[in-house]
Amino acid sequence: MREKLMRFMQGRYGVDELSRFLSMSSIVLIVLELITRQFIFGVLFWAVFIYIYFRMFSRNYGKRQQENQKFLTARYKLKTKWYNFKRDMIQRKDYHIYKCPQCSQKIRIPRGKGKIAIRCPKCYTEFIKKS
Ligand SMILES: [Zn+2]
């Protein structure tokens, strides 16, 4: 039985990061379906479920790897955005974050200094803002 399964899986793509993420998503979907009793979550669950198995048994390595790579890139970008957002939120207490009107460079100004002239460190444009 085990040998049969191994022979069946030979040359097939198997599991990667994207399928792990999809598995987690399908669990979330089925839980949502159970809680809300909304038909749509059940449909989405089956769509994701079938897609997971389609990818796992696929013999098209290149295409599946491409999908996984796209997923990893998107996840990395999202994580970076989230970290930057969190960092900005923490700094918001003590700093104002302004954008240079010329080059859009982000500039961090300590709060509570009244009206001050700010010089952009990148393009040296000066502008006046309340700190
Ligand atoms: Zn600038």
PDB file of C-alpha atoms in Angstrom, residues 75-92 97 99 106 108:
ATOM      1  CA  ARG A  75       3.922  37.190   1.324  1.00  0.00           C
ATOM      2  CA  TYR A  76       7.323  38.846   1.771  1.00  0.00           C
ATOM      3  CA  LYS A  77       6.022  42.181   0.447  1.00  0.00           C
ATOM      4  CA  LEU A  78       2.985  42.016   2.720  1.00  0.00           C
ATOM      5  CA  LYS A  79       5.141  41.233   5.752  1.00  0.00           C
ATOM      6  CA  THR A  80       7.478  44.136   4.989  1.00  0.00           C
ATOM      7  CA  LYS A  81       4.519  46.496   4.619  1.00  0.00           C
ATOM      8  CA  TRP A  82       3.080  45.295   7.913  1.00  0.00           C
ATOM      9  CA  TYR A  83       6.407  45.761   9.752  1.00  0.00           C
ATOM     10  CA  ASN A  84       6.803  49.260   8.341  1.00  0.00           C
ATOM     11  CA  PHE A  85       3.243  50.111   9.312  1.00  0.00           C
ATOM     12  CA  LYS A  86       3.798  48.842  12.872  1.00  0.00           C
ATOM     13  CA  ARG A  87       7.076  50.763  13.139  1.00  0.00           C
ATOM     14  CA  ASP A  88       5.377  53.979  11.941  1.00  0.00           C
ATOM     15  CA  MET A  89       2.537  53.457  14.421  1.00  0.00           C
ATOM     16  CA  ILE A  90       4.969  53.118  17.322  1.00  0.00           C
ATOM     17  CA  GLN A  91       6.939  56.190  16.230  1.00  0.00           C
ATOM     18  CA  ARG A  92       3.783  58.245  15.727  1.00  0.00           C
ATOM     19  CA  ILE A  97       6.355  61.588   9.633  1.00  0.00           C
ATOM     20  CA  LYS A  99       6.792  63.429   3.065  1.00  0.00           C
ATOM     21  CA  LYS A 106       9.796  60.261   4.264  1.00  0.00           C
ATOM     22  CA  ARG A 108      10.829  61.921  10.720  1.00  0.00           C
TER      23      ARG A 108
END
